[in-house]
């Protein structure tokens, strides 16, 4: 079992991000707690990816602060992120994972076993020796998840993990996300897909124009949205 995480809660306190004179995140107050996945939703450009980057520690707020387990300076050793279009190394699926294990400082003697476990977890056991860049989009997304998990993270950030995947590939990725969450790894993910949010979310954070317009338990968010923006978005109308 995983030891209690020192990463959580992740606390955003008045986090503002500006770039080139534009406010991308506007005074965000948010607490990410252990438990089922937190799903970020909102239209294009609402700030989902930026929020994930701040939470990962890749981007420093222009104003406000972020803490991990109450601390401001925490090296991101127990955090992992999968970007929307993960870049694969020009080598086999197994070698991509070995590279991540080495980067995470996992002793070489454990690499063989861990590579096997991780490939099995994401259903790529048969494709260990396939060149990663020759894998299908869905397979590459699963390999990217395995690589992220090689770090043995306490928190896993996923940016649109099923964008451009078909239903079968989407289901495979969602099944992995559920399995990861059941291992007590906190998943924080962005998605455009409201169906996916309903299937996976424990709680939902809805962004619009860099602000949180609504947040809450998934069941109440989907059944009884409070804000005009959430009502519009859930009704499938264009939120501009
Ligand atoms: N470095 C930057 N400089 C200027 N503007 C930026 C920068 N990074 C992001 N933005 C802008 O900030 C806004 C939010 O971007 P972000 O990628 O976080 O949105 P998103 O919700 O993930 O959108 P999408 O659904 O399209 O992925 C966008 O308008 C984007 O163009
Ligand atoms: Mg994005």
Coordinates of N, CA and C in Angstrom, one line a residue, residues 7-239:
X7 N 2.1 15.0 -0.9 CA 1.7 15.9 -1.9 C 0.4 16.6 -1.7
X8 N -0.5 15.9 -1.0 CA -1.9 16.4 -0.9 C -2.2 16.9 0.5
X9 N -3.1 17.8 0.7 CA -3.8 18.5 -0.4 C -3.0 19.4 -1.2
X10 N -3.4 19.6 -2.4 CA -2.8 20.7 -3.2 C -3.7 21.9 -3.1
X11 N -3.1 23.0 -2.7 CA -4.0 24.1 -2.4 C -3.6 25.3 -3.2
X12 N -4.6 25.8 -4.0 CA -4.4 27.0 -4.8 C -5.0 28.2 -4.0
X13 N -4.1 29.2 -3.7 CA -4.6 30.3 -2.9 C -4.5 31.6 -3.8
X14 N -5.5 32.1 -4.3 CA -5.5 33.3 -5.1 C -4.5 33.2 -6.3
X15 N -4.5 32.0 -7.0 CA -3.5 31.8 -8.0 C -3.9 32.5 -9.3
X16 N -3.1 33.4 -9.8 CA -3.3 34.2 -11.0 C -2.1 33.9 -11.9
X17 N -2.4 33.6 -13.2 CA -1.3 33.4 -14.2 C -1.6 34.4 -15.3
X18 N -0.6 35.3 -15.6 CA -0.7 36.1 -16.8 C 0.4 35.9 -17.7
X19 N 0.2 36.0 -19.0 CA 1.2 35.9 -20.0 C 0.9 36.8 -21.1
X20 N 1.9 37.6 -21.5 CA 1.8 38.6 -22.5 C 0.6 39.5 -22.3
X21 N 0.4 39.9 -21.0 CA -0.6 40.9 -20.7 C -2.0 40.3 -20.6
X22 N -2.1 38.9 -20.9 CA -3.4 38.3 -20.8 C -3.5 37.5 -19.5
X23 N -4.7 37.6 -18.9 CA -4.9 36.8 -17.7 C -5.4 35.4 -18.1
X24 N -4.6 34.4 -17.8 CA -5.0 33.0 -18.2 C -5.7 32.3 -17.0
X25 N -5.2 32.5 -15.8 CA -6.0 32.0 -14.6 C -6.2 33.2 -13.7
X26 N -7.4 33.3 -13.2 CA -7.7 34.5 -12.5 C -8.2 34.2 -11.1
X27 N -7.2 34.4 -10.1 CA -7.6 34.3 -8.7 C -8.2 33.0 -8.3
X28 N -7.5 31.9 -8.7 CA -8.1 30.6 -8.4 C -7.9 30.2 -7.0
X29 N -9.0 29.8 -6.3 CA -8.9 29.2 -5.0 C -9.4 27.8 -5.2
X30 N -8.6 26.8 -4.8 CA -9.0 25.4 -5.1 C -8.2 24.5 -4.2
X31 N -8.9 23.5 -3.6 CA -8.2 22.5 -2.9 C -8.4 21.1 -3.5
X32 N -7.3 20.4 -3.8 CA -7.4 19.1 -4.4 C -7.1 18.1 -3.3
X33 N -8.0 17.2 -3.0 CA -7.9 16.3 -1.9 C -7.8 14.9 -2.4
X34 N -7.3 14.0 -1.5 CA -7.3 12.6 -1.8 C -8.7 12.1 -2.2
X35 N -8.8 11.0 -3.0 CA -10.1 10.5 -3.3 C -10.2 10.3 -4.8
X36 N -11.5 10.0 -5.2 CA -11.7 9.8 -6.7 C -11.2 10.9 -7.5
X37 N -11.2 10.7 -8.9 CA -10.6 11.7 -9.7 C -11.3 13.1 -9.6
X38 N -10.5 14.1 -9.7 CA -11.1 15.5 -9.9 C -11.0 15.8 -11.4
X39 N -12.1 16.2 -12.0 CA -12.1 16.4 -13.4 C -12.3 17.9 -13.7
X40 N -11.4 18.5 -14.5 CA -11.6 19.9 -14.9 C -12.3 19.9 -16.2
X41 N -13.4 20.7 -16.3 CA -14.1 20.8 -17.5 C -14.2 22.3 -17.9
X42 N -14.5 22.6 -19.1 CA -14.7 24.0 -19.5 C -14.3 24.1 -21.0
X43 N -14.8 25.2 -21.6 CA -14.6 25.3 -23.1 C -13.1 25.5 -23.4
X44 N -12.8 25.4 -24.7 CA -11.4 25.7 -25.2 C -10.9 27.0 -24.6
X45 N -9.7 27.0 -24.2 CA -9.1 28.3 -23.7 C -9.5 28.7 -22.4
X46 N -10.3 27.9 -21.6 CA -10.7 28.3 -20.3 C -9.7 28.2 -19.2
X47 N -8.6 27.5 -19.5 CA -7.5 27.5 -18.6 C -7.2 26.1 -18.0
X48 N -7.8 25.1 -18.5 CA -7.6 23.7 -17.9 C -6.2 23.3 -17.9
X49 N -5.5 23.4 -19.1 CA -4.2 22.9 -19.2 C -3.2 23.7 -18.4
X50 N -3.5 25.0 -18.3 CA -2.7 25.9 -17.5 C -2.8 25.6 -16.0
X51 N -4.0 25.3 -15.6 CA -4.2 24.9 -14.2 C -3.4 23.6 -13.9
X52 N -3.5 22.6 -14.8 CA -2.7 21.4 -14.6 C -1.2 21.7 -14.5
X53 N -0.7 22.6 -15.3 CA 0.7 22.9 -15.3 C 1.1 23.6 -14.0
X54 N 0.3 24.4 -13.5 CA 0.6 25.1 -12.2 C 0.5 24.0 -11.1
X55 N -0.4 23.1 -11.1 CA -0.6 22.1 -10.1 C 0.6 21.2 -10.1
X56 N 1.1 20.9 -11.3 CA 2.3 20.0 -11.4 C 3.6 20.7 -11.0
X57 N 3.5 22.1 -11.0 CA 4.7 22.8 -10.6 C 5.6 23.3 -11.8
X58 N 5.0 23.1 -13.0 CA 5.8 23.5 -14.2 C 5.7 25.0 -14.5
X59 N 4.7 25.6 -13.8 CA 4.5 27.0 -14.1 C 4.2 27.7 -12.8
X60 N 4.9 28.9 -12.6 CA 4.8 29.6 -11.3 C 3.8 30.7 -11.5
X61 N 2.8 30.7 -10.5 CA 1.8 31.8 -10.6 C 2.4 33.2 -10.6
X62 N 1.8 34.1 -11.3 CA 2.2 35.5 -11.3 C 1.8 36.1 -10.0
X63 N 0.7 35.7 -9.4 CA 0.2 36.1 -8.1 C -0.4 34.9 -7.4
X64 N -0.4 35.0 -6.0 CA -1.0 34.0 -5.2 C 0.0 32.9 -5.0
X65 N -0.4 31.8 -4.4 CA 0.6 30.7 -4.1 C -0.1 29.3 -4.2
X66 N 0.8 28.4 -4.4 CA 0.3 27.0 -4.4 C 1.1 26.2 -3.4
X67 N 0.5 25.3 -2.7 CA 1.2 24.4 -1.7 C 0.8 23.0 -2.0
X68 N 1.8 22.1 -1.7 CA 1.6 20.7 -1.8 C 1.8 20.1 -0.4
X69 N 0.7 19.6 0.2 CA 0.8 19.1 1.6 C 1.2 20.2 2.5
X70 N 0.8 21.4 2.3 CA 1.1 22.5 3.2 C 2.4 23.2 2.9
X71 N 3.2 22.7 2.0 CA 4.6 23.2 1.7 C 4.6 23.9 0.4
X72 N 5.4 24.9 0.3 CA 5.5 25.7 -1.0 C 6.6 25.1 -1.9
X73 N 7.7 24.6 -1.3 CA 8.7 24.1 -2.2 C 8.8 22.6 -2.0
X74 N 8.2 21.9 -2.9 CA 8.2 20.4 -2.9 C 8.7 19.9 -4.2
X75 N 9.8 19.3 -4.3 CA 10.3 18.8 -5.6 C 9.2 17.8 -6.1
X76 N 9.0 17.9 -7.4 CA 7.9 17.1 -8.0 C 8.1 15.6 -8.2
X77 N 8.7 15.0 -7.3 CA 9.1 13.6 -7.5 C 8.0 12.7 -7.4
X78 N 6.9 13.1 -6.7 CA 5.7 12.2 -6.6 C 4.5 12.7 -7.4
X79 N 4.9 13.5 -8.4 CA 3.8 14.0 -9.3 C 4.2 13.6 -10.7
X80 N 3.2 13.3 -11.5 CA 3.5 13.0 -12.9 C 2.4 13.6 -13.8
X81 N 2.7 14.0 -15.0 CA 1.7 14.6 -15.9 C 1.8 13.9 -17.3
X82 N 0.7 13.7 -17.9 CA 0.7 13.2 -19.3 C 0.0 14.3 -20.1
X83 N 0.7 14.8 -21.0 CA 0.2 15.9 -21.9 C -0.7 15.3 -23.0
X84 N -1.4 16.2 -23.6 CA -2.4 15.8 -24.5 C -1.8 15.0 -25.7
X85 N -0.7 15.5 -26.2 CA 0.0 14.8 -27.3 C 1.4 14.3 -26.8
X86 N 1.4 13.2 -26.1 CA 2.7 12.8 -25.5 C 3.7 12.4 -26.6
X87 N 5.0 12.9 -26.4 CA 6.0 12.6 -27.3 C 6.7 11.2 -26.9
X88 N 6.8 10.3 -27.9 CA 7.4 9.1 -27.6 C 8.9 9.1 -28.0
X89 N 9.7 8.4 -27.3 CA 11.1 8.3 -27.7 C 11.2 7.3 -28.9
X90 N 12.2 7.5 -29.7 CA 12.3 6.7 -30.9 C 12.9 5.4 -30.5
X91 N 12.2 4.6 -29.7 CA 12.7 3.3 -29.3 C 11.5 2.5 -28.9
X92 N 11.7 1.3 -28.4 CA 10.6 0.4 -28.2 C 9.7 0.9 -27.0
X93 N 8.5 0.3 -26.9 CA 7.6 0.6 -25.8 C 8.3 0.3 -24.5
X94 N 8.9 -0.8 -24.4 CA 9.6 -1.2 -23.1 C 10.7 -0.2 -22.8
X95 N 11.4 0.2 -23.8 CA 12.6 1.1 -23.6 C 12.1 2.5 -23.2
X96 N 10.9 2.9 -23.7 CA 10.3 4.2 -23.2 C 10.1 4.1 -21.7
X97 N 9.6 3.0 -21.3 CA 9.3 2.9 -19.8 C 10.6 2.8 -19.0
X98 N 11.6 2.0 -19.6 CA 12.9 1.9 -18.9 C 13.5 3.3 -18.7
X99 N 13.4 4.1 -19.7 CA 13.9 5.4 -19.7 C 13.3 6.2 -18.5
X100 N 12.0 6.1 -18.4 CA 11.3 6.8 -17.3 C 11.7 6.2 -15.9
X101 N 11.9 4.9 -15.8 CA 12.3 4.3 -14.6 C 13.7 4.8 -14.2
X102 N 14.6 4.9 -15.2 CA 15.9 5.4 -14.9 C 15.9 6.9 -14.4
X103 N 15.0 7.7 -15.1 CA 14.9 9.1 -14.8 C 14.3 9.2 -13.4
X104 N 13.5 8.3 -12.9 CA 12.9 8.3 -11.6 C 13.9 7.8 -10.5
X105 N 15.0 7.3 -11.0 CA 16.0 6.8 -10.0 C 15.7 5.4 -9.5
X106 N 14.9 4.6 -10.2 CA 14.5 3.3 -9.8 C 15.8 2.4 -10.1
X107 N 16.2 1.6 -9.1 CA 17.4 0.8 -9.2 C 17.2 -0.1 -10.4
X108 N 18.3 -0.3 -11.2 CA 18.3 -1.0 -12.4 C 17.8 -2.5 -12.2
X109 N 18.1 -3.0 -11.1 CA 17.7 -4.4 -10.9 C 16.2 -4.6 -10.9
X110 N 15.5 -3.5 -10.7 CA 14.0 -3.6 -10.6 C 13.4 -3.3 -12.0
X111 N 14.2 -2.9 -12.9 CA 13.6 -2.4 -14.2 C 12.8 -3.5 -14.9
X112 N 13.4 -4.6 -15.0 CA 12.7 -5.7 -15.8 C 11.3 -6.0 -15.2
X113 N 11.3 -6.2 -13.9 CA 10.0 -6.5 -13.3 C 9.0 -5.3 -13.5
X114 N 9.5 -4.1 -13.2 CA 8.6 -2.9 -13.3 C 8.1 -2.7 -14.7
X115 N 9.0 -2.9 -15.7 CA 8.5 -2.7 -17.1 C 7.4 -3.7 -17.4
X116 N 7.6 -4.9 -17.0 CA 6.6 -5.9 -17.2 C 5.2 -5.6 -16.6
X117 N 5.3 -5.2 -15.3 CA 4.1 -4.8 -14.6 C 3.4 -3.6 -15.2
X118 N 4.1 -2.6 -15.6 CA 3.5 -1.4 -16.1 C 2.9 -1.7 -17.5
X119 N 3.6 -2.5 -18.3 CA 3.0 -2.8 -19.6 C 1.7 -3.7 -19.5
X120 N 1.7 -4.6 -18.5 CA 0.5 -5.3 -18.2 C -0.6 -4.4 -17.8
X121 N -0.3 -3.5 -16.9 CA -1.3 -2.6 -16.3 C -2.0 -1.9 -17.4
X122 N -1.3 -1.5 -18.4 CA -1.9 -0.7 -19.5 C -2.3 -1.5 -20.7
X123 N -2.2 -2.9 -20.6 CA -2.6 -3.8 -21.6 C -1.7 -3.8 -22.9
X124 N -0.4 -3.5 -22.7 CA 0.5 -3.5 -23.8 C 1.6 -4.6 -23.7
X125 N 1.3 -5.6 -22.9 CA 2.2 -6.7 -22.6 C 2.7 -7.3 -23.9
X126 N 1.9 -7.4 -24.9 CA 2.2 -8.1 -26.2 C 3.1 -7.2 -27.1
X127 N 3.1 -5.9 -26.7 CA 3.7 -4.9 -27.7 C 5.0 -4.3 -27.1
X128 N 5.6 -5.0 -26.1 CA 6.8 -4.5 -25.5 C 7.9 -4.1 -26.4
X129 N 8.1 -4.9 -27.5 CA 9.2 -4.6 -28.4 C 8.9 -3.8 -29.6
X130 N 7.6 -3.4 -29.7 CA 7.2 -2.6 -30.8 C 7.7 -1.2 -30.7
X131 N 8.2 -0.6 -31.8 CA 8.7 0.8 -31.8 C 7.5 1.7 -31.3
X132 N 7.8 2.5 -30.3 CA 6.7 3.3 -29.7 C 6.0 4.2 -30.7
X133 N 6.8 4.7 -31.6 CA 6.1 5.7 -32.6 C 5.3 4.9 -33.6
X134 N 5.4 3.6 -33.6 CA 4.5 2.8 -34.6 C 3.3 2.4 -33.9
X135 N 3.1 2.6 -32.6 CA 1.9 2.3 -31.9 C 0.7 3.2 -32.4
X136 N -0.5 2.7 -32.2 CA -1.6 3.5 -32.6 C -1.8 4.6 -31.6
X137 N -2.6 5.6 -31.9 CA -2.8 6.7 -31.0 C -3.2 6.3 -29.6
X138 N -4.2 5.3 -29.5 CA -4.7 4.8 -28.2 C -3.6 4.1 -27.5
X139 N -2.8 3.3 -28.2 CA -1.7 2.6 -27.6 C -0.6 3.5 -27.1
X140 N -0.4 4.6 -27.8 CA 0.6 5.6 -27.4 C 0.1 6.3 -26.1
X141 N -1.1 6.5 -26.1 CA -1.7 7.2 -24.9 C -1.5 6.3 -23.6
X142 N -1.8 5.0 -23.9 CA -1.6 4.0 -22.8 C -0.1 3.9 -22.4
X143 N 0.8 3.9 -23.3 CA 2.2 3.9 -23.0 C 2.6 5.1 -22.2
X144 N 2.0 6.3 -22.6 CA 2.3 7.5 -21.9 C 1.9 7.4 -20.4
X145 N 0.7 6.7 -20.2 CA 0.3 6.5 -18.8 C 1.3 5.6 -18.1
X146 N 1.7 4.6 -18.7 CA 2.7 3.6 -18.1 C 4.0 4.4 -17.7
X147 N 4.4 5.2 -18.6 CA 5.6 6.0 -18.4 C 5.5 6.9 -17.2
X148 N 4.3 7.6 -17.1 CA 4.0 8.5 -16.0 C 4.0 7.7 -14.7
X149 N 3.4 6.5 -14.7 CA 3.3 5.7 -13.5 C 4.6 5.1 -13.1
X150 N 5.6 5.1 -14.0 CA 6.9 4.6 -13.7 C 7.5 5.4 -12.5
X151 N 7.1 6.6 -12.4 CA 7.6 7.5 -11.3 C 7.0 7.2 -10.0
X152 N 6.0 6.2 -10.0 CA 5.3 5.8 -8.8 C 4.7 7.1 -8.1
X153 N 3.9 7.8 -8.9 CA 3.4 9.1 -8.4 C 2.3 9.0 -7.3
X154 N 2.1 10.0 -6.5 CA 1.0 10.1 -5.6 C -0.1 10.8 -6.3
X155 N 0.2 11.7 -7.2 CA -0.7 12.5 -8.0 C -0.4 12.3 -9.5
X156 N -1.4 12.1 -10.3 CA -1.3 12.0 -11.7 C -2.2 13.0 -12.4
X157 N -1.5 13.9 -13.2 CA -2.3 14.9 -13.9 C -2.4 14.4 -15.4
X158 N -3.6 14.5 -15.9 CA -3.9 14.0 -17.2 C -4.6 15.1 -18.0
X159 N -4.0 15.5 -19.2 CA -4.6 16.5 -20.0 C -5.3 15.9 -21.2
X160 N -6.6 15.9 -21.1 CA -7.4 15.3 -22.3 C -6.9 13.9 -22.7
X161 N -6.9 13.0 -21.8 CA -6.2 11.7 -22.1 C -6.9 10.9 -23.2
X162 N -8.1 11.2 -23.5 CA -8.8 10.4 -24.6 C -9.2 11.3 -25.8
X163 N -8.6 12.5 -25.9 CA -9.0 13.3 -27.0 C -8.5 12.6 -28.3
X164 N -9.3 12.6 -29.3 CA -9.1 11.9 -30.6 C -9.0 10.4 -30.6
X165 N -9.4 9.8 -29.5 CA -9.4 8.3 -29.5 C -10.9 7.8 -29.8
X166 N -11.0 6.7 -30.4 CA -12.3 6.1 -30.6 C -12.9 5.5 -29.4
X167 N -14.1 5.0 -29.4 CA -14.8 4.5 -28.2 C -14.0 3.4 -27.5
X168 N -13.5 2.4 -28.3 CA -12.8 1.3 -27.8 C -11.5 1.7 -27.1
X169 N -10.8 2.6 -27.7 CA -9.5 3.1 -27.1 C -9.8 4.0 -25.9
X170 N -10.9 4.7 -26.0 CA -11.3 5.6 -24.9 C -11.6 4.7 -23.7
X171 N -12.3 3.6 -23.9 CA -12.7 2.8 -22.8 C -11.4 2.2 -22.1
X172 N -10.5 1.8 -23.0 CA -9.2 1.2 -22.4 C -8.5 2.2 -21.5
X173 N -8.4 3.4 -22.0 CA -7.8 4.5 -21.2 C -8.6 4.8 -19.9
X174 N -9.9 4.8 -20.0 CA -10.7 5.1 -18.8 C -10.6 4.0 -17.8
X175 N -10.5 2.7 -18.3 CA -10.3 1.6 -17.4 C -9.0 1.7 -16.6
X176 N -8.0 2.2 -17.3 CA -6.7 2.3 -16.7 C -6.8 3.4 -15.6
X177 N -7.5 4.5 -16.0 CA -7.6 5.6 -15.0 C -8.3 5.1 -13.7
X178 N -9.4 4.3 -13.9 CA -10.1 3.8 -12.8 C -9.1 2.9 -11.9
X179 N -8.4 2.1 -12.6 CA -7.4 1.2 -11.9 C -6.4 2.0 -11.1
X180 N -5.9 3.0 -11.7 CA -4.9 3.9 -11.1 C -5.5 4.6 -9.8
X181 N -6.8 5.0 -10.0 CA -7.4 5.7 -8.9 C -7.7 4.7 -7.7
X182 N -8.0 3.5 -8.1 CA -8.2 2.5 -7.0 C -6.9 2.1 -6.3
X183 N -5.8 2.5 -6.9 CA -4.5 2.3 -6.2 C -4.2 3.5 -5.3
X184 N -5.1 4.3 -5.1 CA -5.0 5.5 -4.2 C -4.0 6.5 -4.8
X185 N -3.9 6.5 -6.1 CA -3.2 7.6 -6.8 C -4.2 8.7 -7.1
X186 N -4.0 9.9 -6.7 CA -5.0 10.9 -7.0 C -4.9 11.4 -8.5
X187 N -6.0 11.2 -9.2 CA -6.0 11.6 -10.6 C -6.7 13.0 -10.7
X188 N -6.0 13.9 -11.4 CA -6.6 15.2 -11.7 C -6.5 15.3 -13.2
X189 N -7.7 15.4 -13.9 CA -7.6 15.4 -15.3 C -8.5 16.4 -16.0
X190 N -8.1 16.9 -17.1 CA -8.9 17.8 -17.9 C -9.6 17.0 -19.0
X191 N -10.8 17.3 -19.3 CA -11.5 16.7 -20.5 C -12.5 17.7 -21.1
X192 N -12.7 17.5 -22.4 CA -13.8 18.2 -23.1 C -15.1 17.4 -23.0
X193 N -14.9 16.1 -22.7 CA -15.9 15.1 -22.9 C -16.8 15.0 -21.6
X194 N -18.0 15.5 -21.7 CA -18.8 15.5 -20.5 C -19.2 14.1 -20.1
X195 N -19.4 13.2 -21.1 CA -19.6 11.8 -20.8 C -18.5 11.2 -20.0
X196 N -17.3 11.5 -20.4 CA -16.1 11.0 -19.7 C -16.1 11.6 -18.2
X197 N -16.4 12.8 -18.1 CA -16.4 13.5 -16.8 C -17.5 12.7 -15.9
X198 N -18.6 12.5 -16.5 CA -19.7 11.7 -15.7 C -19.2 10.3 -15.3
X199 N -18.5 9.7 -16.2 CA -18.0 8.3 -15.9 C -16.9 8.2 -14.9
X200 N -16.1 9.3 -14.8 CA -14.9 9.1 -14.0 C -14.8 10.0 -12.7
X201 N -15.5 11.2 -12.8 CA -15.3 12.2 -11.8 C -15.9 11.8 -10.4
X202 N -15.1 12.1 -9.4 CA -15.6 12.2 -8.0 C -16.1 13.6 -7.8
X203 N -15.3 14.5 -8.2 CA -15.7 15.9 -8.1 C -15.3 16.6 -9.4
X204 N -15.9 17.7 -9.7 CA -15.8 18.5 -10.9 C -15.4 19.9 -10.6
X205 N -14.5 20.4 -11.4 CA -14.1 21.9 -11.4 C -14.4 22.4 -12.7
X206 N -15.3 23.4 -12.8 CA -15.6 24.0 -14.1 C -15.0 25.3 -14.2
X207 N -14.2 25.5 -15.3 CA -13.5 26.8 -15.6 C -14.2 27.5 -16.8
X208 N -14.1 28.8 -16.7 CA -14.6 29.6 -17.8 C -13.8 30.9 -17.8
X209 N -13.1 31.2 -18.9 CA -12.3 32.4 -19.0 C -11.3 32.6 -17.8
X210 N -10.7 31.5 -17.4 CA -9.7 31.5 -16.4 C -10.2 31.6 -14.9
X211 N -11.5 31.5 -14.8 CA -12.1 31.5 -13.4 C -12.8 30.2 -13.2
X212 N -12.9 29.8 -11.9 CA -13.7 28.7 -11.5 C -15.1 29.2 -11.4
X213 N -16.0 28.7 -12.2 CA -17.4 29.1 -12.2 C -18.2 28.2 -11.3
X214 N -17.8 27.0 -11.1 CA -18.5 26.0 -10.2 C -17.7 24.9 -9.9
X215 N -17.8 24.4 -8.7 CA -17.1 23.2 -8.3 C -17.9 22.4 -7.3
X216 N -17.8 21.1 -7.4 CA -18.6 20.3 -6.4 C -18.6 18.8 -6.7
X217 N -19.3 18.0 -5.9 CA -19.3 16.6 -6.1 C -20.0 16.3 -7.5
X218 N -19.5 15.3 -8.2 CA -19.9 15.1 -9.6 C -21.4 14.9 -9.6
X219 N -22.0 14.1 -8.7 CA -23.4 13.8 -8.8 C -24.2 15.1 -8.7
X220 N -23.9 16.0 -7.8 CA -24.7 17.2 -7.7 C -24.4 18.2 -8.8
X221 N -23.2 18.2 -9.3 CA -22.8 19.1 -10.4 C -23.7 18.7 -11.6
X222 N -23.7 17.4 -11.9 CA -24.4 17.1 -13.2 C -25.9 17.1 -13.0
X223 N -26.4 16.8 -11.8 CA -27.9 16.8 -11.6 C -28.5 18.2 -11.3
X224 N -27.7 19.0 -10.6 CA -28.2 20.3 -10.2 C -27.2 21.4 -10.3
X225 N -26.7 21.7 -11.5 CA -25.7 22.7 -11.7 C -26.3 24.1 -11.2
X226 N -25.5 24.9 -10.6 CA -26.0 26.1 -10.0 C -25.7 27.3 -10.9
X227 N -24.6 27.4 -11.5 CA -24.2 28.6 -12.3 C -24.8 28.6 -13.7
X228 N -25.0 29.8 -14.2 CA -25.6 29.9 -15.5 C -24.6 29.2 -16.5
X229 N -23.3 29.4 -16.3 CA -22.3 28.8 -17.2 C -22.4 27.3 -17.2
X230 N -22.5 26.7 -16.1 CA -22.6 25.2 -16.0 C -23.9 24.7 -16.6
X231 N -25.0 25.4 -16.4 CA -26.2 25.0 -17.0 C -26.1 25.0 -18.5
X232 N -25.6 26.1 -19.0 CA -25.4 26.3 -20.5 C -24.5 25.1 -21.0
X233 N -23.4 24.9 -20.4 CA -22.4 23.9 -20.8 C -23.0 22.5 -20.8
X234 N -23.7 22.2 -19.7 CA -24.3 20.9 -19.6 C -25.5 20.7 -20.6
X235 N -26.1 21.8 -21.0 CA -27.2 21.6 -21.9 C -26.7 21.5 -23.3
X236 N -25.3 21.5 -23.5 CA -24.8 21.3 -24.8 C -24.8 22.5 -25.6
X237 N -25.1 23.7 -25.0 CA -25.1 24.9 -25.8 C -23.7 25.5 -25.8
X238 N -23.5 26.4 -26.7 CA -22.1 27.0 -26.8 C -21.9 28.0 -25.7
X239 N -20.8 27.8 -25.0 CA -20.5 28.7 -23.9 C -19.4 29.6 -24.4

